[in-house]
Amino acid sequence: RSSDLGGGAVRVQSGGLHGPAAGTGAGGGVSAEVLSQAGLKVLLIEEGPLPLGRDFRLLESDAYPQLYQACAARQTQDKAITILQGRAVGGSTTVNWTSSFRTPPGTLAVWHERYDLPLTEAEMRPWFEQIETRLSIHDWPEAPNANNAVLARGAQQLGISHGRIRRNVKGCWNLGYCGMGCPTHAKQSM
């Protein structure tokens, strides 16, 4: 017996795998957890390796070929933007800088308008709160460096909203090499 769970991408099969999650990063990892908590059997598929803390040597020459798609040289078709996309278990959460933003209300409104997705800020709030708790997402407590302090003062003077970046870290050593992977396991990657 097989039944469609919507969109045809995932099928429930009696006694077997219920559905794959494409990738182990922020989207796939969270989706797999939610689906498995609902009793579904999920297979996580990832192209890259499973690096451990000792594998993160904080060298671009090691990290780029091992942890990034196209050795960190992937670009948009017009080559205007470099896309730093992870290629390891944890996907881009393994190599990102841990900045954690809620989907802006304007983006949710566009998704509702264009794709008829019933997502509003109020409907998403409990989901955001759940994952923020699960991944220890909080305002970065460190004082801003000189560059960011100047940006904050300028934004303040111009009346532009600004604030601390929310990050998904626990016990961060503030090494500054997040893009090379975290040897201290402070990142709450998937």
PDB file of C-alpha atoms in Angstrom:
ATOM      1  CA  ARG A   1       0.000   0.000   0.000  1.00  0.00           C
ATOM      2  CA  SER A   2       1.247   3.467  -0.885  1.00  0.00           C
ATOM      3  CA  SER A   3      -0.279   6.861  -0.234  1.00  0.00           C
ATOM      4  CA  ASP A   4       0.812  10.309  -1.354  1.00  0.00           C
ATOM      5  CA  LEU A   5       1.839  12.766   1.385  1.00  0.00           C
ATOM      6  CA  GLY A   6       1.511  15.791  -0.881  1.00  0.00           C
ATOM      7  CA  GLY A   7       3.402  16.849  -3.968  1.00  0.00           C
ATOM      8  CA  GLY A   8       4.215  13.245  -4.848  1.00  0.00           C
ATOM      9  CA  ALA A   9       7.781  13.566  -3.527  1.00  0.00           C
ATOM     10  CA  VAL A  10       7.342  11.287  -0.504  1.00  0.00           C
ATOM     11  CA  ARG A  11       5.344   8.082  -0.447  1.00  0.00           C
ATOM     12  CA  VAL A  12       4.371   5.957   2.534  1.00  0.00           C
ATOM     13  CA  GLN A  13       5.189   2.312   1.884  1.00  0.00           C
ATOM     14  CA  SER A  14       3.947  -0.469   4.150  1.00  0.00           C
ATOM     15  CA  GLY A  15       6.853  -1.885   6.146  1.00  0.00           C
ATOM     16  CA  GLY A  16       9.598   0.005   4.337  1.00  0.00           C
ATOM     17  CA  LEU A  17      11.134   3.382   3.847  1.00  0.00           C
ATOM     18  CA  HIS A  18       8.626   6.218   4.015  1.00  0.00           C
ATOM     19  CA  GLY A  19      10.682   8.875   2.323  1.00  0.00           C
ATOM     20  CA  PRO A  20      14.129  10.282   1.668  1.00  0.00           C
ATOM     21  CA  ALA A  21      15.336  13.659   2.879  1.00  0.00           C
ATOM     22  CA  ALA A  22      17.610  15.263   0.332  1.00  0.00           C
ATOM     23  CA  GLY A  23      20.712  16.251   2.241  1.00  0.00           C
ATOM     24  CA  THR A  24      21.590  16.492   5.908  1.00  0.00           C
ATOM     25  CA  GLY A  25      21.784  20.273   6.212  1.00  0.00           C
ATOM     26  CA  ALA A  26      19.409  22.756   7.765  1.00  0.00           C
ATOM     27  CA  GLY A  27      16.419  21.806   5.605  1.00  0.00           C
ATOM     28  CA  GLY A  28      16.927  18.066   5.236  1.00  0.00           C
ATOM     29  CA  GLY A  29      18.128  17.481   8.787  1.00  0.00           C
ATOM     30  CA  VAL A  30      15.197  19.265  10.403  1.00  0.00           C
ATOM     31  CA  SER A  31      12.690  17.707   7.991  1.00  0.00           C
ATOM     32  CA  ALA A  32      14.035  14.232   8.722  1.00  0.00           C
ATOM     33  CA  GLU A  33      13.782  14.804  12.472  1.00  0.00           C
ATOM     34  CA  VAL A  34      10.185  16.047  12.234  1.00  0.00           C
ATOM     35  CA  LEU A  35       9.172  13.171   9.944  1.00  0.00           C
ATOM     36  CA  SER A  36      10.846  10.535  12.125  1.00  0.00           C
ATOM     37  CA  GLN A  37       9.208  11.976  15.265  1.00  0.00           C
ATOM     38  CA  ALA A  38       5.897  11.511  13.441  1.00  0.00           C
ATOM     39  CA  GLY A  39       6.718   7.803  13.104  1.00  0.00           C
ATOM     40  CA  LEU A  40       7.968   7.801   9.520  1.00  0.00           C
ATOM     41  CA  LYS A  41      11.113   5.967   8.437  1.00  0.00           C
ATOM     42  CA  VAL A  42      13.449   8.454   6.748  1.00  0.00           C
ATOM     43  CA  LEU A  43      16.731   7.957   4.915  1.00  0.00           C
ATOM     44  CA  LEU A  44      19.227  10.840   4.960  1.00  0.00           C
ATOM     45  CA  ILE A  45      21.341  11.060   1.814  1.00  0.00           C
ATOM     46  CA  GLU A  46      24.494  13.178   1.680  1.00  0.00           C
ATOM     47  CA  GLU A  47      27.145  13.518  -1.000  1.00  0.00           C
ATOM     48  CA  GLY A  48      30.086  14.394   1.223  1.00  0.00           C
ATOM     49  CA  PRO A  49      31.994  12.936   4.163  1.00  0.00           C
ATOM     50  CA  LEU A  50      31.158  12.819   7.872  1.00  0.00           C
ATOM     51  CA  PRO A  51      33.923  15.030   9.300  1.00  0.00           C
ATOM     52  CA  LEU A  52      34.733  14.971  12.990  1.00  0.00           C
ATOM     53  CA  GLY A  53      36.268  17.774  15.077  1.00  0.00           C
ATOM     54  CA  ARG A  54      39.795  16.452  14.520  1.00  0.00           C
ATOM     55  CA  ASP A  55      39.229  16.663  10.743  1.00  0.00           C
ATOM     56  CA  PHE A  56      38.755  20.446  10.860  1.00  0.00           C
ATOM     57  CA  ARG A  57      42.293  21.789  10.514  1.00  0.00           C
ATOM     58  CA  LEU A  58      41.191  25.407   9.883  1.00  0.00           C
ATOM     59  CA  LEU A  59      42.985  25.574   6.539  1.00  0.00           C
ATOM     60  CA  GLU A  60      41.227  26.709   3.377  1.00  0.00           C
ATOM     61  CA  SER A  61      43.418  24.340   1.344  1.00  0.00           C
ATOM     62  CA  ASP A  62      41.901  21.406   3.275  1.00  0.00           C
ATOM     63  CA  ALA A  63      38.387  22.679   3.904  1.00  0.00           C
ATOM     64  CA  TYR A  64      37.446  23.891   0.423  1.00  0.00           C
ATOM     65  CA  PRO A  65      37.956  20.609  -1.460  1.00  0.00           C
ATOM     66  CA  GLN A  66      36.670  18.445   1.407  1.00  0.00           C
ATOM     67  CA  LEU A  67      33.678  20.431   2.678  1.00  0.00           C
ATOM     68  CA  TYR A  68      32.398  22.621  -0.179  1.00  0.00           C
ATOM     69  CA  GLN A  69      30.695  21.980  -3.497  1.00  0.00           C
ATOM     70  CA  ALA A  70      33.074  22.743  -6.385  1.00  0.00           C
ATOM     71  CA  CYS A  71      35.915  23.491  -3.899  1.00  0.00           C
ATOM     72  CA  ALA A  72      34.079  26.682  -2.816  1.00  0.00           C
ATOM     73  CA  ALA A  73      34.164  27.967  -6.399  1.00  0.00           C
ATOM     74  CA  ARG A  74      30.514  27.328  -7.363  1.00  0.00           C
ATOM     75  CA  GLN A  75      28.952  30.426  -8.940  1.00  0.00           C
ATOM     76  CA  THR A  76      25.693  31.605 -10.404  1.00  0.00           C
ATOM     77  CA  GLN A  77      25.374  31.165 -14.143  1.00  0.00           C
ATOM     78  CA  ASP A  78      26.472  34.758 -14.816  1.00  0.00           C
ATOM     79  CA  LYS A  79      29.369  34.283 -12.344  1.00  0.00           C
ATOM     80  CA  ALA A  80      28.262  37.343 -10.370  1.00  0.00           C
ATOM     81  CA  ILE A  81      27.831  35.501  -7.063  1.00  0.00           C
ATOM     82  CA  THR A  82      29.915  32.772  -5.449  1.00  0.00           C
ATOM     83  CA  ILE A  83      27.789  30.150  -3.710  1.00  0.00           C
ATOM     84  CA  LEU A  84      29.478  28.665  -0.642  1.00  0.00           C
ATOM     85  CA  GLN A  85      27.493  25.427  -0.468  1.00  0.00           C
ATOM     86  CA  GLY A  86      28.541  22.701   1.929  1.00  0.00           C
ATOM     87  CA  ARG A  87      29.316  19.162   0.797  1.00  0.00           C
ATOM     88  CA  ALA A  88      29.516  17.109   3.988  1.00  0.00           C
ATOM     89  CA  VAL A  89      27.217  15.535   6.530  1.00  0.00           C
ATOM     90  CA  GLY A  90      25.488  18.584   7.963  1.00  0.00           C
ATOM     91  CA  GLY A  91      25.450  20.294   4.553  1.00  0.00           C
ATOM     92  CA  SER A  92      26.098  23.991   4.691  1.00  0.00           C
ATOM     93  CA  THR A  93      25.541  23.979   8.469  1.00  0.00           C
ATOM     94  CA  THR A  94      28.991  22.395   8.728  1.00  0.00           C
ATOM     95  CA  VAL A  95      30.676  25.383   7.091  1.00  0.00           C
ATOM     96  CA  ASN A  96      28.340  28.326   7.632  1.00  0.00           C
ATOM     97  CA  TRP A  97      28.929  31.123  10.129  1.00  0.00           C
ATOM     98  CA  THR A  98      25.957  30.017  12.282  1.00  0.00           C
ATOM     99  CA  SER A  99      23.839  33.106  11.583  1.00  0.00           C
ATOM    100  CA  SER A 100      20.252  32.065  12.241  1.00  0.00           C
ATOM    101  CA  PHE A 101      17.387  34.187  10.945  1.00  0.00           C
ATOM    102  CA  ARG A 102      13.667  33.598  10.948  1.00  0.00           C
ATOM    103  CA  THR A 103      12.050  33.744   7.542  1.00  0.00           C
ATOM    104  CA  PRO A 104      11.009  37.397   7.167  1.00  0.00           C
ATOM    105  CA  PRO A 105       7.253  38.128   7.133  1.00  0.00           C
ATOM    106  CA  GLY A 106       7.571  39.649   3.647  1.00  0.00           C
ATOM    107  CA  THR A 107       9.040  36.414   2.298  1.00  0.00           C
ATOM    108  CA  LEU A 108       6.273  34.375   3.918  1.00  0.00           C
ATOM    109  CA  ALA A 109       3.747  36.719   2.277  1.00  0.00           C
ATOM    110  CA  VAL A 110       5.329  36.202  -1.166  1.00  0.00           C
ATOM    111  CA  TRP A 111       5.266  32.421  -0.691  1.00  0.00           C
ATOM    112  CA  HIS A 112       1.610  32.639   0.279  1.00  0.00           C
ATOM    113  CA  GLU A 113       0.755  34.843  -2.689  1.00  0.00           C
ATOM    114  CA  ARG A 114       2.769  32.983  -5.351  1.00  0.00           C
ATOM    115  CA  TYR A 115       2.525  29.400  -4.134  1.00  0.00           C
ATOM    116  CA  ASP A 116      -0.619  29.453  -1.983  1.00  0.00           C
ATOM    117  CA  LEU A 117       1.345  28.298   1.078  1.00  0.00           C
ATOM    118  CA  PRO A 118      -0.613  29.047   4.254  1.00  0.00           C
ATOM    119  CA  LEU A 119       2.450  30.337   6.108  1.00  0.00           C
ATOM    120  CA  THR A 120       2.104  33.421   8.257  1.00  0.00           C
ATOM    121  CA  GLU A 121       4.382  34.813  10.918  1.00  0.00           C
ATOM    122  CA  ALA A 122       1.914  33.664  13.599  1.00  0.00           C
ATOM    123  CA  GLU A 123       1.627  30.146  12.146  1.00  0.00           C
ATOM    124  CA  MET A 124       5.415  29.809  11.865  1.00  0.00           C
ATOM    125  CA  ARG A 125       6.238  31.244  15.323  1.00  0.00           C
ATOM    126  CA  PRO A 126       5.930  27.926  17.234  1.00  0.00           C
ATOM    127  CA  TRP A 127       8.049  26.169  14.613  1.00  0.00           C
ATOM    128  CA  PHE A 128      10.706  28.885  14.770  1.00  0.00           C
ATOM    129  CA  GLU A 129      10.693  28.764  18.583  1.00  0.00           C
ATOM    130  CA  GLN A 130      10.972  24.969  18.578  1.00  0.00           C
ATOM    131  CA  ILE A 131      14.020  24.901  16.290  1.00  0.00           C
ATOM    132  CA  GLU A 132      15.620  27.893  18.035  1.00  0.00           C
ATOM    133  CA  THR A 133      15.414  25.973  21.319  1.00  0.00           C
ATOM    134  CA  ARG A 134      16.575  22.707  19.718  1.00  0.00           C
ATOM    135  CA  LEU A 135      19.653  24.373  18.141  1.00  0.00           C
ATOM    136  CA  SER A 136      20.466  26.797  20.988  1.00  0.00           C
ATOM    137  CA  ILE A 137      19.857  29.835  18.769  1.00  0.00           C
ATOM    138  CA  HIS A 138      20.430  33.043  20.706  1.00  0.00           C
ATOM    139  CA  ASP A 139      21.786  36.573  20.298  1.00  0.00           C
ATOM    140  CA  TRP A 140      25.569  36.541  20.043  1.00  0.00           C
ATOM    141  CA  PRO A 141      26.784  37.793  23.448  1.00  0.00           C
ATOM    142  CA  GLU A 142      30.245  38.980  22.372  1.00  0.00           C
ATOM    143  CA  ALA A 143      30.823  42.717  21.946  1.00  0.00           C
ATOM    144  CA  PRO A 144      30.897  43.708  18.271  1.00  0.00           C
ATOM    145  CA  ASN A 145      34.290  44.276  16.675  1.00  0.00           C
ATOM    146  CA  ALA A 146      35.253  47.787  15.525  1.00  0.00           C
ATOM    147  CA  ASN A 147      33.816  47.311  12.004  1.00  0.00           C
ATOM    148  CA  ASN A 148      30.440  46.186  13.282  1.00  0.00           C
ATOM    149  CA  ALA A 149      30.349  48.855  15.990  1.00  0.00           C
ATOM    150  CA  VAL A 150      30.744  51.515  13.267  1.00  0.00           C
ATOM    151  CA  LEU A 151      27.932  49.895  11.240  1.00  0.00           C
ATOM    152  CA  ALA A 152      25.675  49.854  14.318  1.00  0.00           C
ATOM    153  CA  ARG A 153      26.359  53.531  15.067  1.00  0.00           C
ATOM    154  CA  GLY A 154      25.694  54.470  11.433  1.00  0.00           C
ATOM    155  CA  ALA A 155      22.464  52.466  11.342  1.00  0.00           C
ATOM    156  CA  GLN A 156      21.378  54.071  14.619  1.00  0.00           C
ATOM    157  CA  GLN A 157      22.025  57.574  13.269  1.00  0.00           C
ATOM    158  CA  LEU A 158      20.128  56.780  10.063  1.00  0.00           C
ATOM    159  CA  GLY A 159      17.215  55.206  11.916  1.00  0.00           C
ATOM    160  CA  ILE A 160      17.860  51.799  10.363  1.00  0.00           C
ATOM    161  CA  SER A 161      16.890  48.757  12.400  1.00  0.00           C
ATOM    162  CA  HIS A 162      19.848  46.664  13.526  1.00  0.00           C
ATOM    163  CA  GLY A 163      20.718  44.122  16.160  1.00  0.00           C
ATOM    164  CA  ARG A 164      22.990  41.309  17.198  1.00  0.00           C
ATOM    165  CA  ILE A 165      23.207  38.289  14.961  1.00  0.00           C
ATOM    166  CA  ARG A 166      21.419  35.269  16.345  1.00  0.00           C
ATOM    167  CA  ARG A 167      23.651  32.196  16.176  1.00  0.00           C
ATOM    168  CA  ASN A 168      23.248  28.467  16.725  1.00  0.00           C
ATOM    169  CA  VAL A 169      26.271  27.759  18.902  1.00  0.00           C
ATOM    170  CA  LYS A 170      26.966  26.291  22.345  1.00  0.00           C
ATOM    171  CA  GLY A 171      30.276  26.986  24.046  1.00  0.00           C
ATOM    172  CA  CYS A 172      31.803  28.804  21.072  1.00  0.00           C
ATOM    173  CA  TRP A 173      35.525  29.540  21.444  1.00  0.00           C
ATOM    174  CA  ASN A 174      35.229  32.462  18.995  1.00  0.00           C
ATOM    175  CA  LEU A 175      38.071  31.135  16.824  1.00  0.00           C
ATOM    176  CA  GLY A 176      36.750  32.915  13.730  1.00  0.00           C
ATOM    177  CA  TYR A 177      37.152  29.930  11.390  1.00  0.00           C
ATOM    178  CA  CYS A 178      33.515  28.837  11.132  1.00  0.00           C
ATOM    179  CA  GLY A 179      33.814  28.448   7.370  1.00  0.00           C
ATOM    180  CA  MET A 180      36.425  25.718   7.826  1.00  0.00           C
ATOM    181  CA  GLY A 181      34.283  23.600  10.150  1.00  0.00           C
ATOM    182  CA  CYS A 182      34.227  23.761  13.950  1.00  0.00           C
ATOM    183  CA  PRO A 183      36.910  21.728  15.742  1.00  0.00           C
ATOM    184  CA  THR A 184      35.268  22.393  19.124  1.00  0.00           C
ATOM    185  CA  HIS A 185      31.794  21.173  18.102  1.00  0.00           C
ATOM    186  CA  ALA A 186      30.253  24.493  19.153  1.00  0.00           C
ATOM    187  CA  LYS A 187      28.121  24.674  15.990  1.00  0.00           C
ATOM    188  CA  GLN A 188      24.767  23.055  16.352  1.00  0.00           C
ATOM    189  CA  SER A 189      24.897  21.717  12.799  1.00  0.00           C
ATOM    190  CA  MET A 190      22.734  18.899  11.629  1.00  0.00           C
TER     191      MET A 190
END
